[in-house]
Short mmCIF file of C-alpha atoms in Angstrom, two decimals:
data_model
loop_
_atom_site.label_atom_id
_atom_site.label_comp_id
_atom_site.label_asym_id
_atom_site.label_seq_id
_atom_site.Cartn_x
_atom_site.Cartn_y
_atom_site.Cartn_z
CA MET A 513 -2.14 -5.02 16.77
CA ARG A 514 -3.18 -5.22 20.47
CA ASP A 515 -5.75 -7.78 19.74
CA ASN A 516 -3.38 -9.78 17.76
CA ALA A 517 -0.81 -9.55 20.53
CA TRP A 518 -3.19 -11.09 23.17
CA LEU A 519 -4.25 -13.81 20.73
CA ALA A 520 -0.69 -14.51 19.84
CA LEU A 521 0.23 -14.71 23.45
CA ARG A 522 -2.29 -17.40 24.18
CA ILE A 523 -1.37 -19.29 20.98
CA GLN A 524 2.32 -19.25 22.12
CA SER A 525 1.39 -20.33 25.68
CA ALA A 526 -0.54 -23.34 24.28
CA VAL A 527 2.56 -24.09 22.02
CA ARG A 528 4.93 -23.95 24.85
CA ILE A 529 2.83 -26.18 27.08
CA GLY A 530 2.64 -28.77 24.29
CA VAL A 531 6.33 -28.78 23.41
CA THR A 532 7.28 -28.97 27.14
CA LEU A 533 4.95 -31.95 27.80
CA ALA A 534 6.30 -33.65 24.76
CA LEU A 535 9.95 -33.15 25.85
CA PHE A 536 9.02 -34.36 29.34
CA ILE A 537 7.64 -37.54 27.99
CA MET A 538 10.78 -38.04 25.60
CA ASN A 539 13.11 -37.25 28.40
CA MET A 540 11.39 -39.72 30.77
CA THR A 541 11.39 -42.52 28.17
CA VAL A 542 14.20 -42.02 25.61
CA PHE A 543 16.47 -39.36 26.45
CA PRO A 544 16.76 -38.90 30.20
CA PRO A 545 18.92 -35.88 31.57
CA ARG A 546 22.45 -37.12 32.68
CA ASP A 547 22.62 -34.62 35.58
CA HIS A 548 20.07 -33.12 38.12
CA PRO A 549 16.97 -34.85 36.67
CA SER A 550 14.80 -33.82 39.64
CA ILE A 551 15.69 -30.09 39.22
CA VAL A 552 15.26 -30.25 35.42
CA TYR A 553 11.76 -31.78 35.87
CA ALA A 554 10.86 -29.22 38.47
CA ILE A 555 11.80 -26.37 36.23
CA MET A 556 9.90 -28.00 33.34
CA TRP A 557 6.64 -28.33 35.36
CA SER A 558 7.14 -24.66 36.73
CA TYR A 559 7.48 -23.57 33.21
CA VAL A 560 4.31 -25.43 32.16
CA ALA A 561 2.46 -23.73 35.23
CA VAL A 562 3.54 -20.26 34.05
CA ASN A 563 2.30 -20.94 30.51
CA VAL A 564 -1.01 -22.12 31.84
CA PHE A 565 -1.30 -18.92 33.71
CA LEU A 566 -0.36 -16.96 30.52
CA LEU A 567 -2.97 -18.95 28.58
CA PHE A 568 -5.90 -18.01 30.79
CA ALA A 569 -4.80 -14.57 32.33
CA GLN A 570 -6.39 -11.34 31.03
CA TRP A 571 -3.82 -8.98 29.31
CA ASP A 572 -5.99 -5.85 28.54
CA ARG A 573 -3.11 -3.64 29.68
CA MET A 574 -0.23 -5.51 28.05
CA THR A 575 1.21 -3.81 25.06
CA PRO A 576 2.34 -5.84 21.95
CA PHE A 577 5.91 -5.05 22.72
CA ARG A 578 5.77 -6.42 26.30
CA ALA A 579 3.71 -9.40 25.04
CA ALA A 580 6.59 -10.33 22.81
CA LEU A 581 9.52 -9.42 25.10
CA TRP A 582 8.75 -10.88 28.53
CA PRO A 583 7.84 -14.49 27.48
CA MET A 584 10.97 -14.47 25.24
CA VAL A 585 13.06 -13.57 28.25
CA LEU A 586 11.30 -16.38 30.27
CA ASP A 587 11.91 -18.92 27.40
CA LEU A 588 15.56 -18.26 27.19
CA THR A 589 16.08 -18.29 30.86
CA ALA A 590 14.25 -21.62 31.48
CA MET A 591 15.90 -23.41 28.40
CA THR A 592 19.35 -22.20 29.29
CA THR A 593 19.03 -23.30 32.95
CA VAL A 594 17.73 -26.73 31.90
CA LEU A 595 20.36 -27.17 29.35
CA VAL A 596 23.16 -26.44 31.83
CA LEU A 597 21.70 -28.36 34.64
CA SER A 598 20.92 -31.45 32.46
CA GLY A 599 24.56 -31.91 31.18
CA GLY A 600 24.20 -30.50 27.79
CA PHE A 601 27.03 -29.38 25.42
CA PRO A 602 29.08 -32.74 25.66
CA LYS A 603 32.43 -32.75 23.78
CA ASP A 604 31.44 -36.01 22.10
CA THR A 605 28.35 -35.39 20.06
CA SER A 606 27.93 -39.08 19.07
CA ASN A 607 26.47 -39.54 22.63
CA TYR A 608 24.60 -36.30 22.58
CA ILE A 609 21.16 -37.19 24.26
CA THR A 610 19.69 -33.84 25.43
CA LEU A 611 16.94 -32.11 23.16
CA PHE A 612 16.89 -28.82 24.96
CA ASP A 613 19.33 -26.94 22.74
CA ASP A 614 17.09 -27.55 19.87
CA LEU A 615 14.37 -25.40 21.48
CA TYR A 616 16.40 -22.22 20.75
CA PHE A 617 15.06 -22.52 17.19
CA LEU A 618 11.54 -22.21 18.64
CA VAL A 619 12.28 -18.85 20.40
CA PRO A 620 12.29 -16.53 17.36
CA ILE A 621 9.50 -18.72 15.74
CA VAL A 622 7.33 -18.13 18.77
CA VAL A 623 8.11 -14.46 19.10
CA ALA A 624 7.26 -13.89 15.47
CA PHE A 625 3.73 -14.57 16.16
CA GLN A 626 3.46 -11.05 17.93
CA LEU A 627 4.30 -9.28 14.57
CA VAL A 628 6.91 -7.02 16.14
CA PRO A 629 9.93 -7.53 13.77
CA TYR A 630 12.51 -5.72 15.82
CA VAL A 631 11.68 -7.81 18.99
CA THR A 632 11.82 -10.93 16.74
CA ALA A 633 15.26 -9.89 15.56
CA PHE A 634 16.24 -9.23 19.19
CA ALA A 635 14.84 -12.78 20.10
CA GLY A 636 17.08 -14.34 17.39
CA ILE A 637 20.28 -12.42 18.41
CA ALA A 638 19.61 -13.16 22.06
CA SER A 639 18.95 -16.88 21.34
CA VAL A 640 22.23 -17.16 19.45
CA ALA A 641 24.18 -15.18 22.01
CA VAL A 642 22.73 -17.01 25.11
CA TYR A 643 23.16 -20.50 23.32
CA ILE A 644 26.97 -19.77 22.55
CA GLY A 645 27.50 -18.23 26.04
CA ALA A 646 25.92 -21.14 27.84
CA ALA A 647 27.90 -23.71 25.82
CA VAL A 648 31.35 -21.74 26.28
CA SER A 649 30.58 -21.66 29.98
CA ALA A 650 29.72 -25.16 30.35
CA ALA A 651 32.06 -28.01 31.25
CA PRO A 652 33.44 -29.98 29.47
CA ALA A 653 34.06 -27.84 26.51
CA PRO A 654 31.53 -28.29 23.66
CA ASN A 655 32.11 -29.54 20.14
CA TRP A 656 32.89 -26.21 18.43
CA VAL A 657 32.07 -27.35 14.93
CA TYR A 658 28.65 -28.57 16.13
CA LEU A 659 28.08 -25.47 18.22
CA ILE A 660 28.87 -22.89 15.38
CA THR A 661 26.75 -24.92 12.92
CA HIS A 662 23.88 -25.04 15.35
CA ALA A 663 24.17 -21.25 16.12
CA CYS A 664 24.22 -20.49 12.35
CA PHE A 665 21.00 -22.48 11.82
CA ILE A 666 19.42 -20.56 14.70
CA ALA A 667 20.43 -17.33 13.05
CA MET A 668 19.11 -18.30 9.73
CA VAL A 669 15.79 -19.37 11.21
CA SER A 670 15.52 -16.18 13.21
CA LEU A 671 16.15 -14.09 9.93
CA CYS A 672 13.17 -15.84 8.37
CA CYS A 673 11.15 -15.27 11.31
CA VAL A 674 11.92 -11.42 11.13
CA LEU A 675 10.90 -11.35 7.39
CA PHE A 676 7.87 -13.30 8.08
CA SER A 677 6.87 -11.05 11.13
CA ALA A 678 7.46 -7.97 9.00
CA LEU A 679 5.27 -9.28 6.14
CA GLN A 680 2.44 -10.22 8.42
CA ARG A 681 2.55 -7.01 10.28
CA SER A 682 2.28 -5.16 7.01
CA ARG A 683 -0.85 -7.24 6.06
CA VAL A 684 -2.44 -6.67 9.40
CA SER A 685 -1.75 -2.92 9.10
CA THR A 686 -3.32 -2.99 5.58
CA ILE A 687 -6.34 -4.81 6.87
CA GLY A 688 -6.59 -2.42 9.67
CA ALA A 689 -6.48 0.55 7.38
CA LEU A 690 -9.00 -0.97 5.17
CA VAL A 691 -11.27 -1.65 8.13
CA GLN A 692 -10.97 2.09 9.10
CA GLN A 693 -11.63 3.20 5.50
CA ARG A 694 -14.64 0.85 5.50
CA SER A 695 -16.00 2.43 8.69
CA VAL A 696 -15.50 5.96 7.24
CA LEU A 697 -17.30 4.93 4.09
CA LEU A 698 -20.18 3.15 6.02
CA SER A 699 -20.63 6.42 8.16
CA GLN A 700 -20.78 8.34 4.89
CA VAL A 701 -23.29 6.09 3.43
CA ILE A 702 -25.53 6.38 6.45
CA THR A 703 -25.52 10.16 6.21
CA VAL A 704 -25.63 10.49 2.49
CA GLU A 705 -29.51 10.26 2.40
CA GLU A 706 -29.77 13.09 4.93
CA ASP A 707 -27.14 15.09 3.16
CA GLU A 708 -29.05 14.71 -0.19
CA ARG A 709 -32.24 15.79 1.50
CA ARG A 710 -30.58 18.85 2.92
CA LYS A 711 -29.18 19.71 -0.36
CA ILE A 712 -32.57 19.51 -2.11
CA SER A 713 -34.11 21.56 0.57
CA GLU A 714 -31.42 24.26 0.22
CA VAL A 715 -31.86 24.31 -3.56
CA LEU A 716 -35.56 24.64 -3.33
CA HIS A 717 -35.50 27.16 -0.57
CA ASP A 718 -32.83 29.46 -2.00
CA GLY A 719 -34.18 29.18 -5.55
CA VAL A 720 -37.71 28.01 -6.60
CA LEU A 721 -39.24 28.95 -3.29
CA GLN A 722 -38.30 32.52 -3.52
CA SER A 723 -39.66 32.86 -7.06
CA VAL A 724 -42.93 31.26 -6.10
CA LEU A 725 -43.36 33.44 -3.08
CA ALA A 726 -42.80 36.45 -5.36
CA ALA A 727 -45.40 35.24 -7.59
CA LYS A 728 -47.75 34.56 -4.85
CA LEU A 729 -47.51 38.24 -3.65
CA ASP A 730 -48.08 39.56 -7.21
CA ALA A 731 -51.16 37.31 -7.61
CA GLU A 732 -52.46 38.57 -4.29
CA GLU A 733 -52.01 42.18 -5.51
CA ILE A 734 -53.92 41.38 -8.67
CA SER A 735 -56.73 39.67 -6.71
CA GLN A 736 -57.10 42.62 -4.48
CA ALA A 737 -56.92 45.23 -7.24
CA ALA A 738 -59.84 47.63 -7.53
CA PRO A 739 -62.19 47.60 -10.54
CA GLY A 740 -60.56 49.27 -13.39
CA GLU A 741 -56.98 49.40 -11.64
CA ASP A 742 -54.23 48.79 -14.04
CA VAL A 743 -52.53 45.47 -13.08
CA THR A 744 -50.31 45.20 -16.22
CA GLU A 745 -47.08 45.59 -14.12
CA HIS A 746 -48.27 43.00 -11.53
CA LEU A 747 -49.02 40.55 -14.38
CA ARG A 748 -45.52 41.28 -15.84
CA ARG A 749 -43.90 40.49 -12.47
CA LEU A 750 -46.02 37.52 -12.03
CA GLU A 751 -44.98 36.01 -15.44
CA SER A 752 -41.38 36.84 -14.61
CA ALA A 753 -41.42 35.10 -11.37
CA LEU A 754 -43.14 31.99 -12.68
CA ALA A 755 -40.59 31.83 -15.62
CA ASP A 756 -37.83 32.23 -13.17
CA ALA A 757 -39.18 29.50 -11.00
CA ALA A 758 -39.46 27.29 -13.99
CA ARG A 759 -36.00 27.89 -15.05
CA ARG A 760 -34.58 27.36 -11.42
CA LEU A 761 -36.61 24.14 -11.33
CA ARG A 762 -35.33 22.81 -14.48
CA SER A 763 -31.71 23.70 -13.40
CA SER A 764 -32.29 21.87 -10.04
CA VAL A 765 -33.80 18.82 -11.99
CA THR A 766 -30.77 18.76 -14.12
CA GLU A 767 -28.40 19.03 -11.17
CA LEU A 768 -30.17 16.41 -9.09
CA HIS A 769 -30.76 13.91 -11.84
CA PRO A 770 -27.58 13.43 -13.86
CA GLU A 771 -29.47 11.17 -16.28
CA GLN A 772 -29.88 14.44 -18.17
CA VAL A 773 -26.24 14.09 -19.18
CA GLU A 774 -27.23 11.17 -21.15
CA LEU A 775 -29.90 13.11 -23.07
CA ALA A 776 -28.08 16.45 -23.70
CA GLY A 777 -24.29 15.28 -23.44
CA LEU A 778 -21.77 16.08 -20.82
CA GLU A 779 -20.68 19.33 -22.48
CA ARG A 780 -24.26 20.91 -22.71
CA ALA A 781 -25.16 19.61 -19.26
CA LEU A 782 -22.06 21.10 -17.72
CA ARG A 783 -22.38 24.40 -19.67
CA SER A 784 -26.03 24.71 -18.50
CA LEU A 785 -25.13 23.80 -14.99
CA PHE A 786 -22.28 26.50 -14.70
CA GLU A 787 -24.30 29.18 -16.53
CA GLU A 788 -27.04 28.92 -13.98
CA GLY A 789 -24.46 28.86 -11.36
CA ALA A 790 -22.99 32.05 -12.71
CA ARG A 791 -26.26 33.76 -12.45
CA ARG A 792 -26.82 32.66 -8.86
CA GLY A 793 -23.26 33.36 -7.83
CA GLY A 794 -22.73 36.41 -9.65
CA PHE A 795 -19.48 35.51 -11.32
CA VAL A 796 -18.12 35.59 -14.84
CA LEU A 797 -17.79 32.15 -16.36
CA ASP A 798 -14.95 31.02 -18.62
CA PHE A 799 -16.07 27.63 -20.05
CA ALA A 800 -14.03 25.48 -22.59
CA CYS A 801 -14.67 21.94 -23.51
CA ARG A 802 -12.99 19.30 -25.64
CA HIS A 803 -14.79 16.09 -25.11
CA ASN A 804 -15.23 13.12 -27.44
CA GLY A 805 -17.92 11.36 -25.37
CA PRO A 806 -20.10 9.80 -24.14
CA THR A 807 -17.92 7.88 -21.63
CA PRO A 808 -18.82 5.65 -18.76
CA VAL A 809 -17.49 8.33 -16.28
CA ASP A 810 -19.52 11.37 -17.58
CA GLU A 811 -22.17 11.06 -14.78
CA LEU A 812 -19.33 10.97 -12.17
CA VAL A 813 -17.76 14.04 -13.81
CA PHE A 814 -20.97 15.88 -13.85
CA ARG A 815 -21.74 15.15 -10.05
CA ALA A 816 -18.14 16.36 -9.11
CA ALA A 817 -18.61 19.43 -11.13
CA GLY A 818 -21.92 20.08 -9.38
CA GLU A 819 -20.24 19.81 -5.91
CA PHE A 820 -17.48 22.26 -6.94
CA LEU A 821 -20.00 24.66 -8.29
CA SER A 822 -22.17 24.42 -5.18
CA ASN A 823 -19.17 25.27 -2.92
CA ILE A 824 -18.31 28.25 -5.11
CA VAL A 825 -21.73 29.67 -5.08
CA LYS A 826 -22.06 29.31 -1.24
CA HIS A 827 -18.65 30.07 0.10
CA ALA A 828 -16.18 31.35 -2.48
CA GLU A 829 -17.37 34.76 -3.21
CA ALA A 830 -15.63 34.32 -6.57
CA GLN A 831 -15.70 37.02 -9.34
CA GLN A 832 -14.47 34.77 -12.03
CA VAL A 833 -14.68 30.88 -12.52
CA ARG A 834 -12.74 28.95 -15.17
CA VAL A 835 -13.87 25.50 -16.22
CA ARG A 836 -11.95 23.38 -18.58
CA LEU A 837 -13.21 19.84 -19.65
CA ASP A 838 -10.64 17.95 -21.73
CA MET A 839 -10.42 14.35 -22.90
CA SER A 840 -7.06 13.43 -24.18
CA GLY A 841 -6.45 9.80 -25.20
CA GLU A 842 -8.09 7.69 -22.57
CA VAL A 843 -8.23 10.36 -19.67
CA VAL A 844 -11.14 12.75 -18.95
CA ARG A 845 -9.74 15.80 -17.00
CA LEU A 846 -11.99 18.38 -15.43
CA GLU A 847 -10.54 21.49 -13.82
CA VAL A 848 -12.54 24.13 -11.97
CA THR A 849 -10.64 27.17 -10.92
CA ASP A 850 -11.98 30.25 -9.04
CA ASP A 851 -10.57 33.53 -7.66
CA GLY A 852 -12.49 33.29 -4.33
CA LYS A 853 -11.40 33.00 -0.71
CA GLY A 854 -9.75 29.77 -0.99
CA ILE A 855 -9.72 26.96 1.49
CA ALA A 856 -8.61 27.41 5.20
CA PRO A 857 -6.21 24.64 6.34
CA GLY A 858 -8.04 21.83 7.96
CA LEU A 859 -11.48 23.13 6.93
CA LEU A 860 -12.35 19.93 4.76
CA ASP A 861 -11.46 17.68 7.62
CA THR A 862 -13.61 19.73 10.02
CA LYS A 863 -16.54 19.78 7.67
CA ALA A 864 -16.34 15.97 7.05
CA ARG A 865 -16.48 15.40 10.83
CA GLU A 866 -19.60 17.64 11.06
CA GLY A 867 -21.33 15.53 8.38
CA HIS A 868 -20.63 17.60 5.34
CA ILE A 869 -19.25 14.87 3.16
CA GLY A 870 -19.86 16.42 -0.37
CA VAL A 871 -16.14 16.78 -1.34
CA SER A 872 -15.02 13.73 0.45
CA SER A 873 -17.69 11.57 -1.10
CA GLN A 874 -16.48 12.74 -4.55
CA ARG A 875 -12.91 12.12 -3.62
CA VAL A 876 -13.81 8.44 -2.81
CA ARG A 877 -15.73 7.91 -5.91
CA VAL A 878 -13.13 9.32 -8.25
CA GLU A 879 -10.30 7.38 -6.46
CA GLY A 880 -12.49 4.17 -6.44
CA MET A 881 -12.74 4.46 -10.23
CA GLY A 882 -8.93 4.66 -10.49
CA GLY A 883 -8.85 8.43 -10.91
CA ARG A 884 -7.03 11.11 -9.23
CA PHE A 885 -8.62 13.96 -7.13
CA THR A 886 -6.82 17.25 -6.12
CA LEU A 887 -8.21 20.34 -4.40
CA GLU A 888 -5.89 23.06 -3.35
CA ASN A 889 -5.38 26.92 -3.02
CA VAL A 890 -3.95 28.86 -5.94
CA LEU A 891 -2.06 32.18 -5.78
CA PRO A 892 -2.86 34.87 -5.22
CA HIS A 893 -6.22 33.68 -4.06
CA GLY A 894 -8.81 31.17 -4.99
CA THR A 895 -9.17 27.52 -5.36
CA SER A 896 -8.41 24.79 -8.05
CA ALA A 897 -10.22 21.51 -8.14
CA VAL A 898 -9.09 18.85 -10.67
CA ILE A 899 -10.20 15.37 -11.37
CA GLU A 900 -8.53 12.99 -13.81
CA LEU A 901 -10.43 9.78 -14.58
CA PRO A 902 -9.81 6.90 -17.18
CA ALA A 903 -12.35 7.35 -19.86
CA HIS A 904 -13.13 3.48 -19.81
CA PRO A 905 -12.20 2.25 -16.28
CA ALA A 906 -12.34 -1.45 -15.63
CA ASP A 907 -14.95 -1.03 -12.89
CA ALA A 908 -17.42 0.82 -15.21
CA PRO A 909 -20.52 -0.93 -16.25
#
């Protein structure tokens, strides 16, 4: 809005200079002022000089409100002074030769460029009030029919300018919000690769690596065993550790590569994902599914479920987790509820600023596909995460 105010101020100054020069030429050739021509021309040239200054001056500290208000006051002052001095408001409109009263139409039009509707409305009211006041105080008395008609037209033009200003301000605000969202999304895209790498590292370190290290210790014990020493127990633990590593690795591959959803189906992939999560997180799983897939949003549902599960295992300290996947009509609904610690107020925003964008990225993806994403605490304690997606969104491939 501030950038628009500075640009509009320069455009307005250029318009004022052009209009003033055109009126000067017309007054010199066709409609010369009846009274005080020298003073009128001096005011006009001073007005041009002020607008030249406004055109090239730097306005880094001028707010949009001031950029709209003070030039409007200058316009009304200059126009009214010239109109009174030039002999405007004649009683007989058949010989009406001055053009300055028509400039009152331009005041709300020019102010509307600033996109401050209430200032535009004030400019329209002030234009009508100053115009009528100057006409009433002038001598001789004006033609009242012409005066009221002219004032009504100024008021109508002002109303249109207010509506135009409000509409354009709404558009600029919308564009500004979209630009801000684009900046946030761009920041998330820049950090998503690092976030994925960190996630893979955590999965491998907390899961497969521990089983492999345990297997390594057992292998060392076997290699260092004395001849004839019974190593059956070491072999059993080695086999168990390798089997656990293989199972964890398969689970990690399933989680990191949602193409498994296409092979096994969303229901089986989700069940396998949460059963493994229950073993890692030590909670009781209550899983139910009613899904008539496959659908174009299955992968998105699976990714969101993986993010919910990851947060439960790492932070929730839950004892029970309830998962419901339902497809009714054309809507796919996933609900994941736990009885853990819940979410502290403002925690998600804090995490997003620190670069942890897992939940935020899922929200953007779901809402970008026309869905609805909710994450809230439940009583007496715990968290409920729900996503609802159209089964066949228009943006789906």
